[in-house]
XYZ file of C-alpha atoms in Angstrom:
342
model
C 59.803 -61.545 -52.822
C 57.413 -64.116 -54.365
C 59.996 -66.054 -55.488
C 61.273 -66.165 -52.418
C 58.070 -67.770 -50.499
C 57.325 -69.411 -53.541
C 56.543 -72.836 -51.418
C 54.250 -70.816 -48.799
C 51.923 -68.711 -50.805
C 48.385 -68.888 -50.126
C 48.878 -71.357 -47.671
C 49.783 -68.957 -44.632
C 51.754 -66.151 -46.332
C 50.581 -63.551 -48.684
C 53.247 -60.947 -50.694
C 52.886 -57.706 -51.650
C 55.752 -55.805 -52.846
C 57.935 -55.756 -49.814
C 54.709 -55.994 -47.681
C 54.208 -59.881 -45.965
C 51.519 -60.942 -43.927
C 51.584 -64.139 -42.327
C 48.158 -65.888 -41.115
C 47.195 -68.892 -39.319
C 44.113 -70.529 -37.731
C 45.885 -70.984 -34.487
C 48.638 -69.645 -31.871
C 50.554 -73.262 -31.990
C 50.543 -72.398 -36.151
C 51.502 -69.397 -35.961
C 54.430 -69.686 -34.115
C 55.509 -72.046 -36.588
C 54.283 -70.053 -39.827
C 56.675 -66.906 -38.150
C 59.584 -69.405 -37.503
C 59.307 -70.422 -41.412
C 59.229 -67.044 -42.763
C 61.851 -65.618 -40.327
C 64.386 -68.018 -40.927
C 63.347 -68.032 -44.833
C 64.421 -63.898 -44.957
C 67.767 -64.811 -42.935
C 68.920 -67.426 -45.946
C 68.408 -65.102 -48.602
C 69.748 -62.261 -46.248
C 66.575 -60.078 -46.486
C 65.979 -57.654 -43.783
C 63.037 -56.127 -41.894
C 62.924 -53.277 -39.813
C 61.421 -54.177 -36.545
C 59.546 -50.760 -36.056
C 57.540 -51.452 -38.860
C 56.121 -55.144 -38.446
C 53.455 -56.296 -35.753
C 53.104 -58.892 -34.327
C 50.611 -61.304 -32.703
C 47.525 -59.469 -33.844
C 44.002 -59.844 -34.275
C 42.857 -57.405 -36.385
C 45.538 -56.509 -39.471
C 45.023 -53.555 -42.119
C 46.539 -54.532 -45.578
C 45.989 -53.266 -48.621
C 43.355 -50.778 -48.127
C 41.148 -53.958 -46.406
C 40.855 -54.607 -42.564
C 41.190 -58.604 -41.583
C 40.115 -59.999 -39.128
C 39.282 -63.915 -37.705
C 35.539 -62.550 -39.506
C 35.943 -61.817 -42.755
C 37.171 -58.591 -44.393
C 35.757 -55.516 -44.728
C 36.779 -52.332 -46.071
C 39.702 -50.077 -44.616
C 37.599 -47.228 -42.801
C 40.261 -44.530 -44.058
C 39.314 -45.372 -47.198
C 35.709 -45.164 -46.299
C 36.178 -41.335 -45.231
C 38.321 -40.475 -48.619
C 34.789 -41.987 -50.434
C 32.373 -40.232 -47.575
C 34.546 -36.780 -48.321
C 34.767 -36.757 -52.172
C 33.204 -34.133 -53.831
C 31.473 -34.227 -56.634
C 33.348 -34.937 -60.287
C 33.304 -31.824 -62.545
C 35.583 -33.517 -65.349
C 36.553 -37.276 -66.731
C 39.515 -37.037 -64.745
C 37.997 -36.807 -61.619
C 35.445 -39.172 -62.612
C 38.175 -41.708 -63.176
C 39.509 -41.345 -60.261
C 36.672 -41.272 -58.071
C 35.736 -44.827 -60.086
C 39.155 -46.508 -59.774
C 38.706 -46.003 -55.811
C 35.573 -47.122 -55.594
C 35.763 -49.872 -58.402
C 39.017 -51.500 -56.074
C 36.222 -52.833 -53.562
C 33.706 -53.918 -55.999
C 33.422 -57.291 -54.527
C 31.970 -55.411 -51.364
C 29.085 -54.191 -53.349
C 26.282 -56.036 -55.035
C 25.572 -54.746 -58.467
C 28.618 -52.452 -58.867
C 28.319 -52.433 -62.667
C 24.741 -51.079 -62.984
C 24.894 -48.783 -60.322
C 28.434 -47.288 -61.555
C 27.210 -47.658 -64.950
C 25.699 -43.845 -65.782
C 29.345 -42.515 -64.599
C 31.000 -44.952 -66.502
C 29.033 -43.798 -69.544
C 30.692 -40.566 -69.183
C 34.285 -41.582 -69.771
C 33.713 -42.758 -73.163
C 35.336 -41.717 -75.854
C 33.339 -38.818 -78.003
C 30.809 -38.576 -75.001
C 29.893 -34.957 -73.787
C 30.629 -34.317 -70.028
C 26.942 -33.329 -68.515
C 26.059 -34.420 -64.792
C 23.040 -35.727 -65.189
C 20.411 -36.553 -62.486
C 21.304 -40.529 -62.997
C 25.016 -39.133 -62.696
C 24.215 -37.672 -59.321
C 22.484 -40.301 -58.197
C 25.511 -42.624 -58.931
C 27.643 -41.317 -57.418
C 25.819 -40.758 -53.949
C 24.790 -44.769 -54.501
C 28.098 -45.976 -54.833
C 29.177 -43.657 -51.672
C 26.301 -44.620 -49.403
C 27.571 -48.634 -50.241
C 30.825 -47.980 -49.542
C 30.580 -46.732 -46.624
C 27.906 -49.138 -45.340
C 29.808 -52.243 -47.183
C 29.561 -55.710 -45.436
C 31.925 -58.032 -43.772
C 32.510 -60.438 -46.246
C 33.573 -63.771 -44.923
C 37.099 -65.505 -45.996
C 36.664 -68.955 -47.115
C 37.645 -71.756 -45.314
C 39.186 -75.489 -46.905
C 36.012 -77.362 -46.843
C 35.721 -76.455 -51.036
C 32.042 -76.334 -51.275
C 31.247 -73.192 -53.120
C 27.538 -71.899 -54.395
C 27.233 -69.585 -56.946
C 23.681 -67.538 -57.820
C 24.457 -65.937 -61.056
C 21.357 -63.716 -62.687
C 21.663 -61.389 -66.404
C 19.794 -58.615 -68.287
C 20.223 -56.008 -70.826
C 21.685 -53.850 -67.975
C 25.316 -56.457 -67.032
C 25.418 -59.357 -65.292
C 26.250 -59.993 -61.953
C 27.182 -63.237 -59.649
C 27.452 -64.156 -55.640
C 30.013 -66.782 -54.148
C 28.870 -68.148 -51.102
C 29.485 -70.569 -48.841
C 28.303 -72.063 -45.500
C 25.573 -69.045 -46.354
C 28.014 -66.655 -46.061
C 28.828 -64.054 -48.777
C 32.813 -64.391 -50.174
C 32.414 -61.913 -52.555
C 30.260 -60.199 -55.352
C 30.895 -59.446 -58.761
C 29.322 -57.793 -61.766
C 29.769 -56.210 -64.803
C 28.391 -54.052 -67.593
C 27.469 -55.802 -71.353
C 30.044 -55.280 -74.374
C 28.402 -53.385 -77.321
C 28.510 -57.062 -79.300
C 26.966 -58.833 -75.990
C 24.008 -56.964 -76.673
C 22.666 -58.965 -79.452
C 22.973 -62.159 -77.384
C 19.918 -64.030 -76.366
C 18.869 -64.518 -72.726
C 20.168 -68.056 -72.511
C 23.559 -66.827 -73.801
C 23.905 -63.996 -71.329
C 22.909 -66.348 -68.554
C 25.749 -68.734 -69.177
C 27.997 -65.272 -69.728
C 27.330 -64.635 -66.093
C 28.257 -68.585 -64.839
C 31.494 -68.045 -67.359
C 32.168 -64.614 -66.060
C 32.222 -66.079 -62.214
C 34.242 -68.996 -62.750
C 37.014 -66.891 -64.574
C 37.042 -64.451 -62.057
C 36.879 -66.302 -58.836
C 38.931 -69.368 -60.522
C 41.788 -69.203 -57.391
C 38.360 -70.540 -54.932
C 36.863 -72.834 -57.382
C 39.068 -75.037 -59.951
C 39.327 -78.421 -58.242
C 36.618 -77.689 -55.472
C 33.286 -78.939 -55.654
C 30.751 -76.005 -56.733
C 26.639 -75.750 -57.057
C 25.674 -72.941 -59.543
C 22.309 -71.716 -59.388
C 20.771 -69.527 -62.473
C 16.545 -68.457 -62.500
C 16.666 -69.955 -66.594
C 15.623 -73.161 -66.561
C 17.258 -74.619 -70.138
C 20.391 -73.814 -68.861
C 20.030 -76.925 -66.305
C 20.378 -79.390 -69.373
C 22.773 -77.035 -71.648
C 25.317 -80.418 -71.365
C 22.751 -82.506 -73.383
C 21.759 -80.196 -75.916
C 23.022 -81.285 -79.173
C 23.325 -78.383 -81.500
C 25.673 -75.679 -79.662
C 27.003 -72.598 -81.726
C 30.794 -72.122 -81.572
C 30.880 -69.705 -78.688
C 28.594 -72.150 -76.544
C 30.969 -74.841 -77.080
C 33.707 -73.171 -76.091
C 31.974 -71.976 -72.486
C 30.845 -75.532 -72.014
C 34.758 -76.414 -72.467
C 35.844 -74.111 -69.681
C 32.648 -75.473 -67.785
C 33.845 -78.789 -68.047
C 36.977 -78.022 -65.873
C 34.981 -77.726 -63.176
C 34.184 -80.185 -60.804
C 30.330 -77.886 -60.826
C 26.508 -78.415 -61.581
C 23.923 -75.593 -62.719
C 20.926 -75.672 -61.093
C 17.289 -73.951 -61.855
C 16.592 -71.586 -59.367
C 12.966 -70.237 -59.904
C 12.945 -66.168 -60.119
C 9.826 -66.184 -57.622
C 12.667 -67.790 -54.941
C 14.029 -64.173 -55.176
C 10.797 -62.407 -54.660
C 12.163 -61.170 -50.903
C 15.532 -60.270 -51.977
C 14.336 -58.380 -55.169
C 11.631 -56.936 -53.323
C 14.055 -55.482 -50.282
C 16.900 -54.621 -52.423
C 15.003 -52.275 -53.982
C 14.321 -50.077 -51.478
C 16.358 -51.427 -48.262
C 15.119 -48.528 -46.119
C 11.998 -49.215 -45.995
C 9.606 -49.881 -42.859
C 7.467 -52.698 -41.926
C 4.695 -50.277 -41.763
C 6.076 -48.265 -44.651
C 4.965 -51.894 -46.472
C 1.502 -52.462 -44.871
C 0.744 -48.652 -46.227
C 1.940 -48.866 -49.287
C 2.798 -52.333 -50.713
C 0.084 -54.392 -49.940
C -0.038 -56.939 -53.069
C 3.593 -57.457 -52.450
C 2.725 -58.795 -48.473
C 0.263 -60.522 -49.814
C 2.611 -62.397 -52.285
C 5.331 -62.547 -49.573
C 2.817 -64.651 -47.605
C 2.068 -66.829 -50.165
C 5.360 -68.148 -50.513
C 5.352 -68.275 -46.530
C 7.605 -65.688 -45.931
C 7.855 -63.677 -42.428
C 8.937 -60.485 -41.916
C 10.225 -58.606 -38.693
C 12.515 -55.868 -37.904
C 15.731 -56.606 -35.851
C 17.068 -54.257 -32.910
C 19.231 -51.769 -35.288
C 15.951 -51.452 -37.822
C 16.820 -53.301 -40.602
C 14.060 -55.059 -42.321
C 14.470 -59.028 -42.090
C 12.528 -61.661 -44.138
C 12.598 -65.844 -43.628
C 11.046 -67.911 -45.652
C 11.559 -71.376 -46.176
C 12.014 -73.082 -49.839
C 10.232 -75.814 -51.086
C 10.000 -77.361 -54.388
C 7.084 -76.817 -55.908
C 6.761 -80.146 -57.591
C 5.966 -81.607 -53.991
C 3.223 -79.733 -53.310
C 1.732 -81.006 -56.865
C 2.317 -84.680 -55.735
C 0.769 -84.284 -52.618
C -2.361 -82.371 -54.221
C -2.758 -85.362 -56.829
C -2.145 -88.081 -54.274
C -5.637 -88.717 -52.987
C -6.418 -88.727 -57.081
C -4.283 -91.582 -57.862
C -6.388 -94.922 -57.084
C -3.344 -97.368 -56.986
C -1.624 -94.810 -54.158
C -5.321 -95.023 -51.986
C -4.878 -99.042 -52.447
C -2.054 -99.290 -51.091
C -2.644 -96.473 -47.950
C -5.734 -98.935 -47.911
C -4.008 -101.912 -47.661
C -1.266 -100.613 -45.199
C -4.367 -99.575 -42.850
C -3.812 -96.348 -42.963
């Protein structure tokens, strides 16, 4: 079948097996898309059974995901199988419960380190014992599964941003764009991985996004942002080990630039991700050198009509407040504010 609409994949059709969905971004379109495709099954003489195709709809369900003009989000049947699954009791079921939940991945931020004490367990020559970290796992992964977002479906504009972060524990990348989340991605470290210094697991992270999402990003433009700063020059450093030089050659294929993106930008996210329940009072109680750093980066918090905790801040290079300090301490600026008459 993908032979067969070859010339029309990923431009309005998408094939599955014997499963086709057809999509455009208007009614005029997708009259024509349908026309294509129909008449495209009737010269190879490929059938399909009109009870089981829709038509003209709005919202589709395919492949476990629900689609919509919005984004995607995950099927809700599926949801209930996750919200109904009892709890492992061998490396089987542990397996199986994982391969479910690993298939929306991109839905959830941090998959790998949450996942990762359950993942532990299905190594080879590791005793089965369900830990508290086990327990609270699995109930993790559960609770953001079934509260998983909308993610958005990128549009033909090509301008992509990518925040890519790394520790000891995996790394882990965002694609955005226009704001809007595309997907997430993460995973654990290799055994050898863990020897690598902090520079090399940062550019690990920008590697392991542009392999993976490498369908969105070869030949569009692309702004990478990573909180370690020598990886904004890594193109002009002149002494590169072997597996360096190799990620700058994939790098290069990109039409992308990395850009330093100070950890104290990601005070509010860190901060709320760590405890996304929480109340603005809950704060004022109980975290009180952590408002007071919130509002010296001039951020403001509220709560929205469904209780969720929301933060704003705007970003501002540093560097510009420095200039502006020093200004009045530069003599040559003051004579020429003097001379201007100001």
């Amino acid at each position: 079948m993908n032979r067969v609409f070859r010339l029309y994949l990923d431009r309005f059709v998408i094939v599955f097996i014997d499963d086709i969905l057809v999509y455009s971004k208007s009614e005029e379109l997708h009259v024509k898309h349908l026309n294509i495709v129909l008449e495209t099954l009737r010269l190879h003489q490929l059938y399909a059974k009109f009870s089981k195709c829709e038509f003209w709809l709005d919202q589709v369900t395919f492949l476990g995901h629900v689609i919509t003009a919005g984004g995607v989000s995950v099927d809700p049947q599926k949801v209930e199988a996750v919200l109904n699954w009892e709890r492992p009791t061998n490396v089987t079921e542990i397996r199986s419960f994982l391969g479910l939940a690993g298939y929306y991945r991109r839905f959830v931020q941090n998959f790998s380190r949450i996942a990762a004490p359950l993942t532990k367990l299905t190594r080879k020559g590791v005793r089965f014992v369900w830990s508290e970290n086990c327990e609270q796992s699995f109930q993790e992964l559960k609770s953001r599964l079934t509260s998983a977002p909308i993610l958005s479906l990128p549009d033909d504009s090509g301008e992509y941003v990518i925040y890519s972060d790394a520790s000891r524990q995996g790394l882990g990348c965002v694609l955005m764009q226009h704001g809007n989340v595309i997907a997430y991605a993460s995973r654990q470290l290799k055994p050898h991985e863990l020897n690598y210094p902090t520079h090399d697991l940062e550019l690990a992270a920008i590697v392991l996004a542009l392999k993976l999402w490498r369908h969105y990003l070869y030949g569009a433009r692309c702004q990478i942002f990573t909180d370690h700063k020598s990886l904004k020059y890594v193109f002009t450093q002149p002494n590169l080990n072997l597996r360096q030089r190799r990620w700058m050659e994939l790098i290069e294929d990109y039409d992308c630039t990395i850009e330093y993106h100070p950890g104290k930008a990601n005070v509010v996210a860190d901060a709320l991700s760590r405890n996304p329940s929480v109340t603005l009072s809950y704060l004022r109680a109980t975290r009180v050198p952590l408002l007071s750093e919130l509002r010296s980066t001039g951020v403001e918090l509220s709560v929205d009509e469904v209780g969720t905790l929301v933060a704003s801040f705007h970003v501002r290079p540093a560097f510009i407040d420095k200039i502006r300090e020093n200004q009045p301490l530069d003599p040559r600026i003051e004579g020429i504010k003097e001379g201007m008459g100001h």
